[in-house]
Coordinates of C-alpha atoms in Angstrom, one line a residue:
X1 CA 23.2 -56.5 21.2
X2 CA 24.6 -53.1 20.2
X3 CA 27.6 -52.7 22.4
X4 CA 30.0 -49.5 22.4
X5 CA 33.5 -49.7 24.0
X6 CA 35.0 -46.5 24.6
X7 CA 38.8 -46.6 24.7
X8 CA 41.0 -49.1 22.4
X9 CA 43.9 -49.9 25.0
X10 CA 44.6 -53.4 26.3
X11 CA 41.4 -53.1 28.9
X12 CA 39.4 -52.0 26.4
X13 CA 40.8 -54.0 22.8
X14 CA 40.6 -57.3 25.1
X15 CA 36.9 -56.0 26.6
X16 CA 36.4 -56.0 22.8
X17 CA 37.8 -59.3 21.8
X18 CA 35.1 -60.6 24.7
X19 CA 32.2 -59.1 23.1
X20 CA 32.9 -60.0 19.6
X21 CA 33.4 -63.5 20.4
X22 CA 30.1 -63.3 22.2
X23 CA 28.2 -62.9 18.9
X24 CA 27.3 -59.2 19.8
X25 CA 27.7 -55.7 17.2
X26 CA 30.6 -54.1 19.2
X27 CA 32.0 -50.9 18.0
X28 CA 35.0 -49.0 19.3
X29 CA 35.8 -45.5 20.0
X30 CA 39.5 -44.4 19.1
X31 CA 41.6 -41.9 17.6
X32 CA 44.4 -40.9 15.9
X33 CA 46.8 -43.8 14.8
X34 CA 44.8 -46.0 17.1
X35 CA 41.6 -45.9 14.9
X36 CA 43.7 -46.0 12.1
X37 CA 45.2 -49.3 13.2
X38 CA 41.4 -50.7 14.1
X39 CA 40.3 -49.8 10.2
X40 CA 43.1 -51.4 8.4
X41 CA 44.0 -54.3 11.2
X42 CA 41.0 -54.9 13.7
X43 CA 41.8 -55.8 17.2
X44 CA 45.0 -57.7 17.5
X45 CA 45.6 -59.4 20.7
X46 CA 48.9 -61.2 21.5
X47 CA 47.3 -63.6 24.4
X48 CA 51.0 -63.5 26.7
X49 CA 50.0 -66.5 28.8
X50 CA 48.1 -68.3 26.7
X51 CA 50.5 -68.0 23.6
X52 CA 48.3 -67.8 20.6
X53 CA 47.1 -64.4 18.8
X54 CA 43.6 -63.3 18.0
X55 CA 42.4 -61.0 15.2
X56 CA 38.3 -59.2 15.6
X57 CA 37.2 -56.8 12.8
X58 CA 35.2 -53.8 14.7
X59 CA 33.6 -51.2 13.8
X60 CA 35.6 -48.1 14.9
X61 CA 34.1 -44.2 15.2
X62 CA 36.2 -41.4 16.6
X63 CA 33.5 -39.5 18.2
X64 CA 30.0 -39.9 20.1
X65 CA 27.5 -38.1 18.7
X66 CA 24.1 -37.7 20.9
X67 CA 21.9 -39.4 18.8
X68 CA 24.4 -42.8 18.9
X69 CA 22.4 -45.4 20.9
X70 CA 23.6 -48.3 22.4
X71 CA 22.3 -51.2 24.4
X72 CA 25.5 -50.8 27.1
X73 CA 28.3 -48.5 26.6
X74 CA 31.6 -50.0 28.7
X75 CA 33.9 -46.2 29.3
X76 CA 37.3 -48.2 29.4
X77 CA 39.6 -45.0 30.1
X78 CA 42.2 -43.9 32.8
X79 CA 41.4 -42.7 35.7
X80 CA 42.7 -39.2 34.9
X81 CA 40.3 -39.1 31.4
X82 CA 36.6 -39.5 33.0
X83 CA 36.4 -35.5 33.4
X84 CA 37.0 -35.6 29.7
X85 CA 34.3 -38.1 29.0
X86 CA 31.7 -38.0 31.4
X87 CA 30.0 -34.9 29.6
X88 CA 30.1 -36.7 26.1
X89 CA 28.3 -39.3 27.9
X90 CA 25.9 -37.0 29.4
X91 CA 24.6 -35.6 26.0
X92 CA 24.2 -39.3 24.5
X93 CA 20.8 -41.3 24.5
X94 CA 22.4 -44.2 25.6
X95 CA 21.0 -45.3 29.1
X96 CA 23.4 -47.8 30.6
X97 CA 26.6 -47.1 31.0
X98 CA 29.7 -49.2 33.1
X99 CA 32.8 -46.8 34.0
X100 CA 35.4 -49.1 34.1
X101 CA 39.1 -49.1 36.0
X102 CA 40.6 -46.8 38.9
X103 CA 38.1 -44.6 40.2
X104 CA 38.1 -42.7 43.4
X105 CA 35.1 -40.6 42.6
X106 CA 32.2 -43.3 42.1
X107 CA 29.3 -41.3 43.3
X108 CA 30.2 -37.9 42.1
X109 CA 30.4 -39.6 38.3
X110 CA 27.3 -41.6 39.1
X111 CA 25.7 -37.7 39.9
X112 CA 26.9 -36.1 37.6
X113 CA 25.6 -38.5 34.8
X114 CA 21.8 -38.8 36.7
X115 CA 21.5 -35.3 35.9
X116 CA 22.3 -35.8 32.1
X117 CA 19.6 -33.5 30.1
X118 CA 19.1 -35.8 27.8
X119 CA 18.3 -38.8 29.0
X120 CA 18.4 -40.8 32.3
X121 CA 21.1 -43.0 33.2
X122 CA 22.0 -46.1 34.7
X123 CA 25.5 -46.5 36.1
X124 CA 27.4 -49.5 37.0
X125 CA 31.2 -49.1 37.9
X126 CA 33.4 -52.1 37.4
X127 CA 37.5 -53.3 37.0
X128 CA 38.7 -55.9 34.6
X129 CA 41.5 -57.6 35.8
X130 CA 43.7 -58.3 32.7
X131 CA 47.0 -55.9 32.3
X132 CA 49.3 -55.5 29.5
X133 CA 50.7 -53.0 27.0
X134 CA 50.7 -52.0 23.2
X135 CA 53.5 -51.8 20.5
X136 CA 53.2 -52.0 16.8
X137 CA 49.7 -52.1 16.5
X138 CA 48.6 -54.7 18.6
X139 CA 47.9 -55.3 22.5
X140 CA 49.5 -57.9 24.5
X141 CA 47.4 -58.8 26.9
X142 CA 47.7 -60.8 30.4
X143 CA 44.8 -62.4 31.9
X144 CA 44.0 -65.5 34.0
X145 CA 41.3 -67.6 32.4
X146 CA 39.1 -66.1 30.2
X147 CA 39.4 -62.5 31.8
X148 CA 36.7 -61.1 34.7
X149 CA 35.7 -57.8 35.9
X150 CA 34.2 -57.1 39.2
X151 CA 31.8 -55.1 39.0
X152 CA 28.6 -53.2 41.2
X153 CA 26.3 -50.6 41.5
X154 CA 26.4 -47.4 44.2
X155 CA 23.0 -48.3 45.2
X156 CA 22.5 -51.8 45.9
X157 CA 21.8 -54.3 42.6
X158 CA 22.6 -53.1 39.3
X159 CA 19.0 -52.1 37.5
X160 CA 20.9 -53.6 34.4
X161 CA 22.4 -56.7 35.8
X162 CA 20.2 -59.0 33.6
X163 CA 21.8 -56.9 30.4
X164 CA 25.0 -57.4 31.7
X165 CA 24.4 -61.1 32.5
X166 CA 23.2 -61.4 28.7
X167 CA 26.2 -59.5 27.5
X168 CA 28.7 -62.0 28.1
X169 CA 26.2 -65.5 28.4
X170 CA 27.9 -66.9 25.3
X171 CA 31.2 -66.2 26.5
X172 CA 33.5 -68.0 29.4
X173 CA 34.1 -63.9 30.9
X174 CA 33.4 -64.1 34.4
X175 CA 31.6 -61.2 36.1
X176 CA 32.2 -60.6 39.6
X177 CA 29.1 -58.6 41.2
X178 CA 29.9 -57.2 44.5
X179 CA 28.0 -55.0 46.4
X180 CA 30.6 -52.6 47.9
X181 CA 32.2 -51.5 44.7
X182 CA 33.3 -47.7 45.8
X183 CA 34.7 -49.6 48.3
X184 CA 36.6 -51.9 46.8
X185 CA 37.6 -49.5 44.0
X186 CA 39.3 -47.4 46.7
X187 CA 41.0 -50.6 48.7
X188 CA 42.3 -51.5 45.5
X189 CA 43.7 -47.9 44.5
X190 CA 45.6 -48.1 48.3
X191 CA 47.3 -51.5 46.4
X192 CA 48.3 -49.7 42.7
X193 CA 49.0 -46.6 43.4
X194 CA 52.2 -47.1 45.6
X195 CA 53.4 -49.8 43.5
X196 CA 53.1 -47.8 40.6
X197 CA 54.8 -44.3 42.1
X198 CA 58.1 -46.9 43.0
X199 CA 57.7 -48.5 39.4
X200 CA 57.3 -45.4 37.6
X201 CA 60.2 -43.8 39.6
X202 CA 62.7 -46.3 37.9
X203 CA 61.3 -46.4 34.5
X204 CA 59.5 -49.2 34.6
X205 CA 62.9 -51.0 34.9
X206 CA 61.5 -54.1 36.9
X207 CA 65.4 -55.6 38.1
X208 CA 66.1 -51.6 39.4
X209 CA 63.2 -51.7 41.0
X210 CA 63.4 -54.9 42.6
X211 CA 67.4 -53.4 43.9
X212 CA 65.4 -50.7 45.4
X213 CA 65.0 -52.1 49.4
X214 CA 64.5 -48.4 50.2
X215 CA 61.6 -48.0 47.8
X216 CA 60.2 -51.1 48.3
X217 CA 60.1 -50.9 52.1
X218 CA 58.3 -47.2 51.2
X219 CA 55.7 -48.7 48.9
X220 CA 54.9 -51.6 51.4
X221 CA 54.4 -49.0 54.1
X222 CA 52.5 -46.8 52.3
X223 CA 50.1 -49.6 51.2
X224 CA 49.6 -50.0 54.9
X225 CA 48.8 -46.5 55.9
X226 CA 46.3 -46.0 53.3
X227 CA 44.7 -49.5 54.5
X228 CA 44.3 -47.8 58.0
X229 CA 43.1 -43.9 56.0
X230 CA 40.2 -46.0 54.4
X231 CA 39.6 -48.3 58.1
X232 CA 39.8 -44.8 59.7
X233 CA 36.9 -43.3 57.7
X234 CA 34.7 -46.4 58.2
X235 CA 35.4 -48.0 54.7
X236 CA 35.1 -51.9 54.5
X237 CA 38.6 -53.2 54.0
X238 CA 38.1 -55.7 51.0
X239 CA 39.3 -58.5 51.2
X240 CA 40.2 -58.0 55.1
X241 CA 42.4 -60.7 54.5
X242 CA 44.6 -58.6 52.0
X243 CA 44.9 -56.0 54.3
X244 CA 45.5 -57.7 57.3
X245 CA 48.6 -59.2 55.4
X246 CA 50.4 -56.0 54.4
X247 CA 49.9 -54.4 58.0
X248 CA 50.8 -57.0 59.9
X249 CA 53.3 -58.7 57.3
X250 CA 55.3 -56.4 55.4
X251 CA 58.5 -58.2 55.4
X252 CA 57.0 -61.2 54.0
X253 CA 54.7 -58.8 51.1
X254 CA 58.0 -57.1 50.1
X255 CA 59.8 -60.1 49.4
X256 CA 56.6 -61.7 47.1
X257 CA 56.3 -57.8 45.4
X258 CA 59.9 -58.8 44.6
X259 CA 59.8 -62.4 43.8
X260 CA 56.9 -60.8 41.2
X261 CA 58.3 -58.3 39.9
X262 CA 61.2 -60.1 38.9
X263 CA 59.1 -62.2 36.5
X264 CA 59.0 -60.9 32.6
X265 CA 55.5 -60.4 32.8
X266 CA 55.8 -57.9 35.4
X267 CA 57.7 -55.9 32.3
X268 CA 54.5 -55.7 30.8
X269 CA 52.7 -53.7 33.4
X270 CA 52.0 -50.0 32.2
X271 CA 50.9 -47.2 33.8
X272 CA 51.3 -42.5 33.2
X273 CA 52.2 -39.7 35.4
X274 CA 49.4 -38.2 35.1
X275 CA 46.9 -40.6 35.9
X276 CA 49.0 -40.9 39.1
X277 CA 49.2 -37.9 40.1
X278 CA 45.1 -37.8 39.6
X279 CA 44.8 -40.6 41.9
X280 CA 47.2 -39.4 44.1
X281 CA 45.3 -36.5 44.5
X282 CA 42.5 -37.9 45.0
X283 CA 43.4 -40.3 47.7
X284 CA 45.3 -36.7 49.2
X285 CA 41.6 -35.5 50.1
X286 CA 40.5 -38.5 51.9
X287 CA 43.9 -38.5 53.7
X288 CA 43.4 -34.9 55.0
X289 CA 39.6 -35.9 56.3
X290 CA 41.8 -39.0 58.2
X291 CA 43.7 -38.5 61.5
X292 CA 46.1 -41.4 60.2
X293 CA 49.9 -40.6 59.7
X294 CA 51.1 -41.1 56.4
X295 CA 55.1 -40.7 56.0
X296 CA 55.8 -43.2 53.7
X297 CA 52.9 -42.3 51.6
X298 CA 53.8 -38.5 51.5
X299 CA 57.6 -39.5 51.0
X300 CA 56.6 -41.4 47.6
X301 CA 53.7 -38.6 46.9
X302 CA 56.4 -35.6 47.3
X303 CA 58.7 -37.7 44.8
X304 CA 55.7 -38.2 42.4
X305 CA 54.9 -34.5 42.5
X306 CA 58.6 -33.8 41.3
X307 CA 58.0 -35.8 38.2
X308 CA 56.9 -33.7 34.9

């Protein structure tokens, strides 16, 4: 199967690693140093958990031209790129496409790309849970097992699920197909985005952020209120269990945010201003439609905004 990745960070390098290993013709899109270091290196992964390293050779190309077909392209890009991407997509023959990672704006991408003039499209929107960062040329990656994504289409199945399926039958990646992915997407953005805005505040300095009970009481809070933003405007809240916790629990959340990011691993966990502030935004118009009260959430956002 001809299979493109678009984007060569840790989601997308490891995404990569999956395919390869699957027996498949995988080729990534990058730029700059980062093809560069795909060319002369392949995909390096240091494998955090699982201590071992792997090497894959890819091929690498720096743009998408129309005429590039592929069986599935996987859009592995920050939330805050999509607008970028969305109309290279558009003007490509491919047919099924799987936008993959934060996204608040499921079914005006999933519009946007059904009207593409040169071909129709499929869409599937999906998150892989692995994290990590990259220095020197190669990713290190954390994942549990052999890495998953859930994954799910705006309008019931997936027309592609049996490409999907075949995609990753030779490897031991799980898919998770659920059939409320916009929502689940957005529950889960209620979960990062605070976390990330404390984070972020301190420089990605776990032990300061861990010192800060202020913050931490904040980002808890905030968590909460966008639970009850989303419950508000008759969204599922998945897993209820999850949400029922940090609402009713804080205290007890706090303290296992803290015992968490105390760990090294938690040092590995990256994230920008910018795509922040993009889903910040974002979450700021469902919050406006919502008759919820938001302090905490505004006291974090009004900090973020502050940020250059």
């Amino acid at each position: 199967m001809k299979i493109l990745v678009y984007g060569a960070g840790v989601q997308g390098s490891y995404l990569a690693h999956v395919l390869v290993q699957g027996g498949h013709d995988v080729t990534v899109l990058a730029r700059g140093k980062r093809a560069e270091e795909l060319e002369n290196e392949g995909v390096v992964i240091r494998h955090y958990l699982q201590r071992k390293t792997t090497v894959d050779s890819v091929q690498v190309i720096r743009t998408l031209e129309p005429e590039d077909v592929y069986d599935l392209i996987f859009v592995m890009m920050k939330y805050s790129d999509f607008e970028a991407v969305l109309p290279i997509l558009a003007d490509n023959d491919s047919r099924h496409i799987v936008l993959v990672g934060n996204n608040m704006d499921t079914y005006a991408m999933q519009d946007y790309l059904s009207k593409s003039k040169r071909s129709p499209k499929q869409v599937a929107f999906g998150f892989q849970t692995t994290a990590g960062t990259r220095a020197d040329g190669k990713v290190i990656c954390i994942r549990g097992g052999h890495g998953q994504m859930v994954i799910g289409g705006l309008d019931g199945t997936i027309p592609f699920r049996s490409l999907l399926e075949q995609a990753f039958m030779r490897t031991k990646y799980k898919l998770d197909f659920h059939e409320q992915i916009d929502a689940w997407l957005k529950n889960h953005m209620v979960l990062v985005v605070p976390m990330n805005m404390v984070i972020l505040f301190h420089g990605f300095q776990m032990k300061e952020v861990v010192r800060d009970d202020k913050r931490m009481r904040q980002m808890v809070a905030a968590m909460g209120e966008g639970f009850r933003v989303l419950d508000s405007l008759g969204y599922p809240l998945i897993p209820a269990g999850q949400a029922s916790w940090i609402t009713k629990h804080p205290h007890f959340i706090r303290w296992a945010l803290k015992l968490f990011l105390a760990l090294p691993v938690s040092r590995l966990i990256d994230g920008t201003v910018v795509e922040l502030k993009a889903l910040n935004n974002s979450f700021a118009g469902w919050r406006t439609l919502s008759d919820v009260s938001t302090p905490n959430w505004d006291a974090l956002e009004a900090e973020l905004l502050s940020l250059s």
